[in-house]
Amino acid sequence: MDGIKPYVIGIDLGGTNTVFGIVDSRGNVLADDSIPTRQFSNPEAFVEGISAAIRALANREVGLDQIRGIGLGAPNGNYYQGTVENPPNLPWTGIIPLAQMMTDALGIPTAITNDANAAAMGEMIYGVARGMKNFIVITLGTGLGSGIVINGQMVYGHDGFAGELGHVRFIHDETGRSCGCGRKGCLEAYCSATGVARTAREIVTTTDRPTLLRNIDPDQITALDVSLAAGKGDAVAKEIFEFTGHMLGEACADFAAFSSPEAFIFFGGLTKAGDLLMKPIIEGYEQNSLNILRGKPKFLISALMGANAAVLGASAMGWEL
Amino acid sequence: MDGIKPYVIGIDLGGTNTVFGIVDSRGNVLADDSIPTRQFSNPEAFVEGISAAIRALANREVGLDQIRGIGLGAPNGNYYQGTVENPPNLPWTGIIPLAQMMTDALGIPTAITNDANAAAMGEMIYGVARGMKNFIVITLGTGLGSGIVINGQMVYGHDGFAGELGHVRFIHDETGRSCGCGRKGCLEAYCSATGVARTAREIVTTTDRPTLLRNIDPDQITALDVSLAAGKGDAVAKEIFEFTGHMLGEACADFAAFSSPEAFIFFGGLTKAGDLLMKPIIEGYEQNSLNILRGKPKFLISALMGANAAVLGASAMGWEL
């Protein structure tokens, strides 16, 4: 059996958790697990932690020697270089040669891309973008990530850093919200789980409007709290989703002027809000798009389950190693 | 000699003038001419006018029967459909099957693309983008057009309408300037010849700052007037170019977050201002770009002469017909 390794591992390195799974050639995730990203104060500790966790899972399920390659999706992951460079939502800075570090730790070849690019690959191979040549995946997690496909190809750009739509600035003056990237007015500062929580906090602390969200310490409000309150009919919570979705749709009108995609596909925790989020996205797009682009793109929610799209997408790189 | 037709014609349909030329296989423009676009109140009259002008030029130079194909660059030109759809800077509306109309009028096969896409093709084949796989051409004429190349391919999008960067909105609220497209805050309303003239008009009519531009009827001020005044050291005129360039550079920071190009290439009348425009573009980019994209793209002025880039670019399509 030597030489035939029937599995790959996909890793989705997120700002909060790192999820990983063992994937077979048909795209089944045989087993997965996760570790909390923030508990590791430097990349070396993280590589030690994730390697131990992968070794444990792989040996329990199929044997580590059955793993052919590892694909890792990470914030600011550079496909060309195998590096993670100054990741905006992680506690680590500098240019981290994570692909080589993983290869050294586990003895398995590892490739890296942006976490959102990985999600886009997952959608293209296993998801709602099958057969599409031009689409944009927008991931709504701790931050706002994006994976762009044009003419059937992943857009990496000249240096591997294309597709940072969360850091397209929606507000170009000093009134824009501070973003984790050090600038102001980025889309991610509004349209992300963190952005939703900030909007909620702003309303609770600067107005006296009645809302269920007042039952929570403002500093502790999360997007999930807003979603739960909206589900109970809370007007303020519903308005927060309208504000978020509308801005996101308006931004999609700008993105459509760039690449005129067949579809925008939304992925990540926030999409669990369903129509609460999707309706204002479509409305924001239709009210703000250029006439020749109006009514054209589809607005879809990822059909892949939970974190698996990113894990599957990342894992796809593992077959090429 | 039958069957071998050694020339193509490139047409650049602009909001003000339509320039066309006879091009040989080495990319030499043998002869060119132009007609004023706005004198034709409907597409039929335009096709009649341009056909007569092409026939006259071609018969004088090489013979109309020596023309193999025609490539036409036009606002909202659709490569896939051969149509011009609701062009924003022309007096005509609706979906105009211009490729077929030209073919019928002259008996020569005709292909259409966006005028800015044609300029990008010209840069890729004959200009400063030779050898580049990822770049963005921004044309600064009556409007702001763009041609985007990713992975060595022209970006047409799902429906042929990608690359409308002039209609990415820079200001997303009601304070944005009205744009010819019917919306507010589009980049084109500021960063174009028309936009420069509007900025000048705003300053002259709403402030009492001393400037040479006051010697001109505010409604008659053009970008050329501003350029000439700046050349004479007029502080207000120089500031107008700084404002325009800075905003354009800031917008380029957003575009880089999308496709991370190797270069932005500027084309059209406004670029004659040289450093007056280019310096603030670079400054606007560097001050506003995401850290991982800072200092990376080149900012270049088209090396192709005058309108010939668009004519050459459009003509390139003629060989494929």
XYZ file of C-alpha atoms in Angstrom:
642
model
C 0.000 0.000 0.000
C 3.046 2.227 0.161
C 2.796 5.376 -1.989
C -0.990 5.530 -2.046
C -2.227 7.976 0.542
C -5.981 8.304 0.242
C -6.685 11.318 2.478
C -5.950 15.027 2.724
C -6.412 17.431 5.582
C -8.081 20.806 5.274
C -7.453 23.485 7.904
C -9.489 26.651 8.331
C -7.469 29.023 10.472
C -9.980 31.550 11.819
C -9.658 34.545 14.121
C -11.463 32.652 16.871
C -11.162 28.935 16.122
C -9.063 26.773 13.850
C -11.140 23.959 12.375
C -9.590 21.016 10.593
C -10.790 17.795 9.052
C -9.746 14.634 7.249
C -11.185 14.543 3.733
C -11.374 11.685 1.239
C -11.199 11.926 -2.548
C -14.979 12.253 -2.836
C -15.091 15.287 -0.598
C -16.394 13.538 2.506
C -15.153 14.992 5.766
C -14.418 11.782 7.706
C -13.692 13.499 10.992
C -13.031 17.011 12.159
C -11.981 18.876 15.262
C -11.004 22.384 16.290
C -8.703 24.313 18.596
C -9.084 27.893 19.842
C -6.689 30.055 17.791
C -6.267 32.842 20.324
C -4.837 30.609 23.042
C -1.535 30.522 21.119
C 0.518 33.670 21.578
C 2.934 32.968 18.707
C 3.020 30.948 15.464
C 5.454 28.367 16.886
C 3.048 27.527 19.721
C 0.170 27.395 17.256
C 2.004 24.977 14.951
C 2.812 22.790 17.945
C -0.837 22.845 19.049
C -2.420 22.188 15.656
C 0.150 19.493 14.822
C -0.597 17.622 18.034
C -4.328 17.882 17.392
C -3.969 16.720 13.771
C -1.707 13.848 14.783
C -4.231 12.740 17.411
C -7.229 12.925 15.058
C -5.428 11.339 12.099
C -3.984 8.488 14.127
C -7.359 7.786 15.714
C -9.180 7.780 12.360
C -6.948 6.647 9.505
C -3.279 6.879 10.524
C -1.095 9.911 9.946
C 0.859 8.028 7.267
C -2.323 7.930 5.160
C -2.395 11.736 4.749
C -1.179 12.912 1.370
C -1.172 16.680 1.846
C -2.500 19.538 3.926
C -4.299 22.597 2.626
C -4.582 25.527 4.993
C -6.829 28.559 4.641
C -5.666 31.525 6.740
C -6.201 35.292 6.968
C -3.629 36.917 4.620
C -2.534 33.450 3.535
C -0.325 33.767 0.456
C -0.737 30.955 -2.050
C 2.408 31.904 -3.966
C 4.709 32.151 -0.926
C 3.195 29.663 1.521
C 3.153 32.422 4.113
C 0.744 34.265 6.368
C 1.659 37.960 6.373
C 0.573 40.289 9.203
C -2.816 38.582 9.652
C -5.348 41.271 10.664
C -7.470 39.219 13.084
C -4.757 37.114 14.695
C -2.460 38.068 17.561
C 0.643 37.318 15.442
C 2.554 39.761 13.254
C 5.240 39.584 10.599
C 5.636 37.199 7.679
C 5.041 33.681 8.964
C 6.236 30.777 6.754
C 3.384 28.622 7.997
C 3.412 26.114 5.103
C 7.035 25.206 5.764
C 6.492 25.159 9.544
C 3.585 22.720 9.162
C 5.547 20.554 6.738
C 8.458 20.446 9.196
C 6.203 19.614 12.148
C 4.196 16.805 10.546
C 6.330 15.667 7.614
C 3.379 16.300 5.286
C 3.503 18.833 2.428
C 1.299 21.855 3.138
C -0.147 24.611 0.912
C -1.701 27.865 2.073
C -4.295 30.244 0.776
C -6.546 32.932 2.103
C -9.335 31.367 4.201
C -11.969 32.969 1.989
C -10.262 31.741 -1.191
C -10.461 28.283 0.338
C -14.185 28.752 0.891
C -14.567 29.844 -2.736
C -12.752 26.711 -3.917
C -15.113 24.674 -1.757
C -18.139 26.344 -3.351
C -16.738 25.844 -6.855
C -15.978 22.144 -6.364
C -18.713 20.999 -3.976
C -21.131 23.897 -3.478
C -23.603 26.276 -5.099
C -20.985 27.676 -7.515
C -20.543 24.396 -9.392
C -20.432 25.279 -13.090
C -20.035 29.012 -12.513
C -17.082 30.846 -14.084
C -17.563 34.225 -12.375
C -18.620 34.519 -8.755
C -17.640 36.079 -5.450
C -17.766 34.328 -2.091
C -18.108 36.648 0.897
C -17.347 35.101 4.261
C -18.984 36.736 7.248
C -17.088 35.634 10.328
C -15.033 37.570 12.854
C -13.997 39.605 9.800
C -15.281 39.871 6.232
C -13.291 37.771 3.784
C -13.746 37.136 0.090
C -12.747 34.684 -2.595
C -13.131 35.873 -6.180
C -13.362 33.636 -9.228
C -13.095 35.184 -12.705
C -13.082 33.250 -15.973
C -13.121 30.058 -13.897
C -9.896 30.922 -12.068
C -9.150 31.954 -8.514
C -8.049 35.598 -8.384
C -4.764 35.774 -6.455
C -3.502 38.990 -8.049
C 0.074 39.904 -8.795
C 1.383 39.040 -5.324
C -1.184 36.587 -3.959
C -3.094 39.173 -1.908
C -6.133 39.842 -4.087
C -9.649 39.379 -2.729
C -9.504 41.508 0.419
C -12.995 42.939 -0.035
C -13.429 43.372 3.728
C -10.805 46.080 3.437
C -12.460 47.980 0.653
C -13.387 51.183 2.433
C -17.078 51.957 2.433
C -16.611 55.332 4.115
C -13.668 57.375 2.869
C -13.492 60.022 5.551
C -12.681 60.317 9.235
C -16.228 59.377 10.273
C -15.591 55.749 9.287
C -15.278 53.133 12.015
C -11.770 52.075 13.010
C -10.824 48.736 11.488
C -8.443 46.074 12.787
C -6.187 46.881 9.804
C -5.401 50.314 11.229
C -7.505 52.283 8.758
C -11.034 53.644 8.932
C -14.312 52.894 7.190
C -13.512 49.367 5.936
C -16.536 47.247 5.032
C -15.410 44.654 7.581
C -15.829 47.147 10.427
C -19.574 47.081 9.704
C -20.437 43.892 7.850
C -19.048 41.056 9.965
C -19.962 39.398 13.248
C -17.781 41.969 15.014
C -19.372 44.786 13.010
C -22.894 43.654 13.926
C -21.935 43.588 17.598
C -20.427 47.077 17.317
C -23.573 48.427 15.685
C -25.616 46.932 18.542
C -23.286 48.438 21.133
C -23.517 51.861 19.486
C -27.305 51.818 19.579
C -27.509 50.574 23.168
C -24.969 53.096 24.481
C -25.969 56.165 22.452
C -29.778 55.918 22.338
C -32.516 55.018 24.798
C -34.470 52.882 22.367
C -36.037 49.863 24.056
C -34.465 46.556 23.044
C -33.802 43.113 24.475
C -30.104 43.825 23.898
C -30.157 46.075 26.978
C -30.305 42.934 29.109
C -26.692 42.253 28.117
C -23.539 44.078 29.195
C -22.870 46.243 26.098
C -19.240 45.105 25.938
C -20.392 41.488 25.832
C -23.003 41.745 23.056
C -22.279 39.350 20.177
C -23.760 38.933 16.701
C -25.466 35.804 18.026
C -27.226 37.887 20.695
C -28.468 40.240 17.991
C -29.636 37.298 15.904
C -31.485 35.743 18.858
C -33.134 39.062 19.721
C -34.178 39.562 16.092
C -35.660 36.067 16.128
C -37.812 37.177 19.052
C -39.050 40.144 17.007
C -36.871 42.797 18.639
C -37.177 45.884 16.381
C -33.701 47.244 17.105
C -32.078 43.873 16.422
C -33.956 43.531 13.143
C -32.877 47.039 12.184
C -29.238 46.118 12.858
C -29.485 43.309 10.311
C -31.194 45.669 7.861
C -28.415 48.234 8.276
C -25.714 45.563 7.892
C -27.313 43.838 4.915
C -28.146 47.068 3.145
C -24.558 48.288 3.370
C -23.273 44.914 2.201
C -25.632 44.974 -0.778
C -24.540 48.497 -1.616
C -20.923 47.340 -1.513
C -21.833 44.394 -3.780
C -23.082 46.967 -6.306
C -19.533 48.365 -6.336
C -18.017 44.885 -6.627
C -20.347 44.091 -9.541
C -19.036 47.203 -11.321
C -15.610 45.569 -11.032
C -16.174 41.977 -12.125
C -19.901 41.562 -12.895
C -20.239 38.119 -11.290
C -23.017 35.610 -11.894
C -23.499 35.258 -8.140
C -22.551 36.540 -4.727
C -22.352 33.656 -2.282
C -22.451 34.346 1.445
C -20.826 32.065 3.919
C -20.300 32.034 7.676
C -22.100 32.474 10.962
C -24.000 35.633 10.100
C -25.826 33.909 7.226
C -27.749 31.879 9.803
C -29.889 35.011 10.109
C -31.293 34.022 6.686
C -33.761 36.498 5.180
C -33.129 38.946 8.010
C -29.754 39.526 6.339
C -30.315 38.428 2.725
C -33.370 40.584 2.030
C -31.620 43.873 2.842
C -28.523 42.695 0.928
C -30.595 42.261 -2.226
C -32.455 45.518 -1.562
C -29.185 47.384 -0.997
C -27.838 45.991 -4.241
C -30.892 46.702 -6.349
C -31.301 50.252 -5.053
C -27.650 51.112 -5.639
C -26.385 49.198 -8.641
C -25.570 50.618 -12.051
C -28.565 50.235 -14.394
C -26.831 47.683 -16.672
C -25.990 45.491 -13.656
C -29.339 45.717 -11.873
C -31.317 42.515 -11.343
C -28.496 40.373 -12.717
C -26.458 38.608 -10.009
C -27.842 35.836 -7.838
C -27.525 36.236 -4.066
C -26.993 32.834 -2.509
C -26.182 31.357 0.859
C -23.521 28.656 0.897
C -25.061 25.204 0.772
C -22.032 23.641 2.446
C -22.489 22.824 6.097
C -20.922 25.101 8.701
C -17.168 25.360 8.645
C -16.867 22.472 6.197
C -16.800 24.658 3.099
C -13.547 26.254 4.222
C -12.156 22.907 5.379
C -13.158 21.229 2.102
C -11.881 24.128 0.027
C -8.553 24.191 1.822
C -8.295 20.414 1.576
C -8.626 20.576 -2.216
C -5.112 22.064 -2.348
C -3.840 18.974 -0.525
C -4.399 16.748 -3.574
C -2.034 18.833 -5.677
C 0.914 18.420 -3.328
C -4.471 38.781 -53.929
C -8.060 37.780 -53.258
C -8.715 36.588 -49.704
C -5.777 38.361 -48.140
C -6.917 41.558 -46.526
C -3.969 43.171 -44.760
C -5.661 45.875 -42.670
C -8.105 46.295 -39.832
C -9.937 49.342 -38.562
C -10.088 50.387 -34.937
C -12.839 52.736 -33.759
C -12.871 54.552 -30.416
C -16.411 55.774 -29.843
C -16.089 58.536 -27.246
C -18.634 60.790 -25.576
C -17.295 63.772 -27.501
C -15.479 62.433 -30.578
C -15.291 59.140 -32.408
C -11.732 58.444 -33.573
C -10.914 55.718 -36.067
C -7.855 54.501 -37.884
C -6.534 51.972 -40.377
C -4.059 49.595 -38.708
C -1.652 47.104 -40.254
C -0.541 43.781 -38.787
C 2.444 45.377 -37.045
C 0.265 47.825 -35.152
C 1.032 50.884 -37.275
C -1.845 53.318 -37.591
C -1.595 54.178 -41.306
C -4.179 56.918 -41.227
C -6.815 58.135 -38.846
C -9.657 60.596 -38.667
C -12.511 61.532 -36.342
C -16.103 62.705 -36.318
C -17.968 64.497 -33.505
C -20.181 61.897 -31.788
C -22.765 64.303 -30.409
C -23.843 65.639 -33.799
C -25.735 62.382 -34.396
C -29.046 62.248 -32.573
C -29.588 58.508 -33.046
C -27.535 55.371 -33.706
C -28.760 55.049 -37.306
C -27.472 58.522 -38.163
C -24.201 57.753 -36.385
C -23.672 54.522 -38.326
C -24.368 56.398 -41.555
C -21.878 59.119 -40.584
C -19.076 56.846 -39.394
C -19.519 54.491 -42.361
C -19.195 57.349 -44.844
C -16.093 58.626 -43.030
C -14.511 55.142 -42.918
C -15.309 54.517 -46.583
C -13.704 57.833 -47.549
C -10.557 57.259 -45.465
C -10.146 53.607 -46.468
C -10.667 54.238 -50.187
C -8.217 57.122 -50.129
C -5.539 55.090 -48.300
C -5.754 51.382 -49.073
C -9.142 50.538 -50.565
C -12.167 49.455 -48.522
C -11.844 45.923 -49.919
C -8.502 45.600 -48.121
C -10.120 45.850 -44.665
C -10.426 42.524 -42.899
C -12.408 43.489 -39.820
C -13.461 46.326 -37.592
C -13.028 46.530 -33.836
C -15.060 49.141 -32.015
C -14.576 50.376 -28.457
C -17.688 52.057 -27.043
C -19.154 53.065 -23.675
C -21.136 50.032 -22.386
C -19.942 48.069 -25.395
C -20.741 44.386 -24.865
C -18.174 41.994 -26.281
C -20.445 38.977 -25.924
C -23.517 40.543 -27.586
C -21.994 43.032 -30.039
C -24.239 45.688 -28.542
C -24.001 49.062 -26.862
C -26.491 49.175 -23.983
C -27.766 52.475 -22.562
C -24.412 54.256 -22.963
C -24.019 56.714 -20.055
C -22.218 59.525 -21.926
C -23.971 59.319 -25.279
C -27.308 60.846 -26.279
C -28.669 57.415 -27.322
C -30.600 54.964 -25.153
C -31.681 51.352 -25.348
C -29.800 48.284 -26.532
C -28.107 49.163 -29.823
C -26.883 46.240 -31.996
C -24.001 48.376 -33.257
C -21.781 45.489 -34.439
C -24.489 44.194 -36.763
C -25.399 47.729 -37.923
C -21.756 48.421 -38.843
C -21.421 45.066 -40.584
C -24.586 45.776 -42.592
C -23.454 49.289 -43.520
C -19.928 48.443 -44.674
C -20.015 44.732 -45.419
C -17.125 44.212 -42.985
C -17.398 42.057 -39.841
C -17.337 44.172 -36.685
C -16.695 43.342 -33.000
C -17.425 45.587 -30.030
C -16.014 46.047 -26.581
C -15.964 48.675 -23.906
C -13.757 51.598 -24.973
C -11.611 51.178 -21.871
C -11.239 47.423 -22.459
C -9.976 48.329 -25.921
C -7.418 50.674 -24.350
C -6.327 47.865 -22.021
C -5.847 45.519 -24.970
C -3.764 48.220 -26.641
C -1.574 48.529 -23.540
C -1.196 44.754 -23.265
C -0.208 44.274 -26.913
C 1.668 47.482 -27.748
C 2.053 49.484 -24.547
C 3.476 49.608 -21.027
C 1.579 46.470 -19.926
C 3.470 44.150 -22.264
C 4.316 41.026 -20.275
C 1.994 41.873 -17.383
C -0.675 39.373 -16.302
C -2.525 41.567 -13.786
C -3.138 45.248 -14.407
C -5.873 47.873 -14.542
C -6.141 50.591 -17.178
C -8.061 53.674 -16.085
C -9.139 56.008 -18.857
C -9.692 59.610 -17.855
C -11.780 61.222 -20.572
C -15.281 62.695 -20.518
C -15.966 59.860 -18.089
C -13.797 57.413 -16.137
C -13.493 54.042 -17.842
C -11.498 50.958 -16.958
C -10.151 47.805 -18.509
C -9.127 45.055 -16.109
C -6.761 42.199 -16.907
C -6.460 39.283 -14.459
C -4.368 36.149 -15.009
C -3.546 37.506 -18.469
C -7.198 37.676 -19.515
C -9.585 40.556 -20.135
C -12.263 40.673 -17.422
C -15.669 40.799 -19.127
C -17.631 39.310 -16.268
C -20.654 37.072 -16.487
C -22.548 39.335 -18.903
C -19.802 41.370 -20.588
C -20.256 44.440 -18.361
C -17.368 44.111 -15.922
C -14.825 46.890 -15.515
C -17.089 49.863 -14.811
C -14.826 51.349 -12.151
C -16.035 54.874 -12.921
C -19.327 53.760 -11.429
C -17.916 52.430 -8.218
C -19.341 54.872 -5.722
C -16.758 56.748 -3.711
C -19.350 58.461 -1.532
C -22.230 56.286 -0.399
C -24.614 58.912 0.906
C -26.725 61.754 -0.395
C -23.805 64.208 -0.299
C -22.213 62.535 -3.330
C -22.224 64.357 -6.648
C -24.877 63.384 -9.174
C -23.488 61.132 -11.890
C -24.585 60.737 -15.506
C -25.696 57.189 -14.606
C -28.486 58.559 -12.394
C -26.853 57.715 -9.078
C -24.752 59.745 -6.670
C -21.130 59.683 -5.542
C -19.634 57.703 -8.464
C -15.875 58.069 -8.886
C -16.465 59.341 -12.422
C -18.341 62.384 -11.091
C -15.057 63.547 -9.541
C -12.176 61.867 -11.348
C -12.686 62.625 -15.039
C -12.352 65.669 -17.283
C -15.950 66.522 -16.457
C -15.308 65.976 -12.756
C -12.276 68.276 -12.753
C -14.338 70.991 -14.435
C -17.110 70.536 -11.857
C -14.648 70.829 -8.985
C -13.329 74.048 -10.527
C -16.850 75.404 -10.963
C -17.715 74.576 -7.341
C -14.680 76.474 -6.038
C -15.234 79.498 -8.284
C -18.942 79.783 -7.470
C -18.862 78.964 -3.743
C -15.654 80.654 -2.556
C -13.925 83.956 -3.188
C -10.453 82.478 -3.500
C -8.349 84.251 -6.132
C -7.691 82.117 -9.220
C -7.099 82.568 -12.941
C -10.182 80.402 -13.436
C -12.344 83.415 -12.535
C -11.486 84.873 -15.940
C -13.685 82.187 -17.481
C -17.491 81.892 -17.418
C -17.928 79.186 -14.717
C -20.249 77.159 -16.965
C -17.554 77.084 -19.647
C -14.576 75.959 -17.520
C -12.975 72.770 -18.861
C -10.319 70.417 -17.492
C -7.948 71.923 -20.045
C -8.494 75.381 -18.530
C -7.648 73.970 -15.113
C -4.554 72.296 -16.516
C -3.385 75.497 -18.216
C -3.978 77.527 -15.038
C -2.066 74.945 -12.985
C 0.786 75.177 -15.488
C 0.906 78.920 -14.751
C 1.228 78.157 -11.041
C -2.370 78.912 -10.086
C -2.788 77.550 -6.533
C -6.479 76.697 -6.849
C -5.927 74.854 -10.131
C -3.072 72.855 -8.614
C -5.267 72.031 -5.634
C -7.984 70.739 -7.968
C -5.534 68.237 -9.437
C -4.404 67.281 -5.942
C -7.995 66.678 -4.862
C -8.755 64.676 -8.006
C -5.574 62.610 -7.905
C -5.816 61.932 -4.194
C -9.350 60.601 -4.523
C -8.346 58.470 -7.502
C -5.400 57.030 -5.564
C -7.657 56.300 -2.621
C -10.045 54.482 -4.970
C -7.092 52.535 -6.405
C -6.404 51.315 -2.862
C -9.906 49.793 -2.924
C -9.349 48.302 -6.389
C -6.048 46.789 -5.223
C -7.941 45.073 -2.386
C -10.007 43.431 -5.138
C -7.442 42.231 -7.668
C -3.981 43.304 -6.411
C -2.647 44.360 -9.822
C 1.000 44.783 -10.794
C 0.198 48.218 -12.214
C -2.425 50.911 -12.624
C -2.072 52.516 -16.051
C -3.674 55.886 -16.688
C -4.779 56.923 -20.112
C -6.519 59.930 -21.634
C -6.482 63.711 -21.733
C -6.175 64.318 -17.994
C -2.855 62.448 -17.830
C -1.266 65.313 -19.786
C -1.170 67.050 -16.399
C 1.675 64.615 -15.582
C 2.991 64.846 -12.029
C 0.303 67.345 -11.102
C -2.068 64.369 -11.248
C 0.215 61.352 -10.753
C 1.878 62.510 -7.531
C -1.390 62.867 -5.604
C -2.618 59.567 -7.086
C 0.386 57.761 -5.625
C 0.079 59.704 -2.366
C -3.637 58.908 -2.121
C -2.874 55.233 -2.702
C -0.008 54.970 -0.255
C -1.849 56.809 2.524
C -4.963 54.685 2.156
C -3.969 51.200 1.073
C -4.072 48.067 3.186
C -0.632 47.410 4.739
C 0.018 44.246 2.710
C -0.705 46.122 -0.543
C 1.233 49.303 0.234
C 4.158 50.255 -2.021
C 3.403 47.395 -4.398
C 1.642 48.502 -7.598
C 3.281 50.648 -10.256
C 1.477 53.815 -11.316
C 2.108 54.414 -15.007
C 0.950 56.739 -17.740
C 0.102 55.104 -21.047
C 3.038 55.246 -23.439
C 0.751 55.018 -26.458
C 0.166 58.285 -28.264
C -3.101 60.131 -27.796
C -6.217 58.320 -28.928
C -4.189 55.625 -30.677
C -4.160 53.247 -27.716
C -7.916 52.894 -27.902
C -7.883 52.733 -31.695
C -5.095 50.129 -31.647
C -6.749 48.160 -28.875
C -10.103 48.131 -30.634
C -8.409 47.216 -33.923
C -6.847 44.117 -32.337
C -10.328 42.538 -32.287
C -10.514 43.047 -36.060
C -7.913 40.356 -36.710
C -10.026 37.705 -35.036
C -13.032 38.253 -37.275
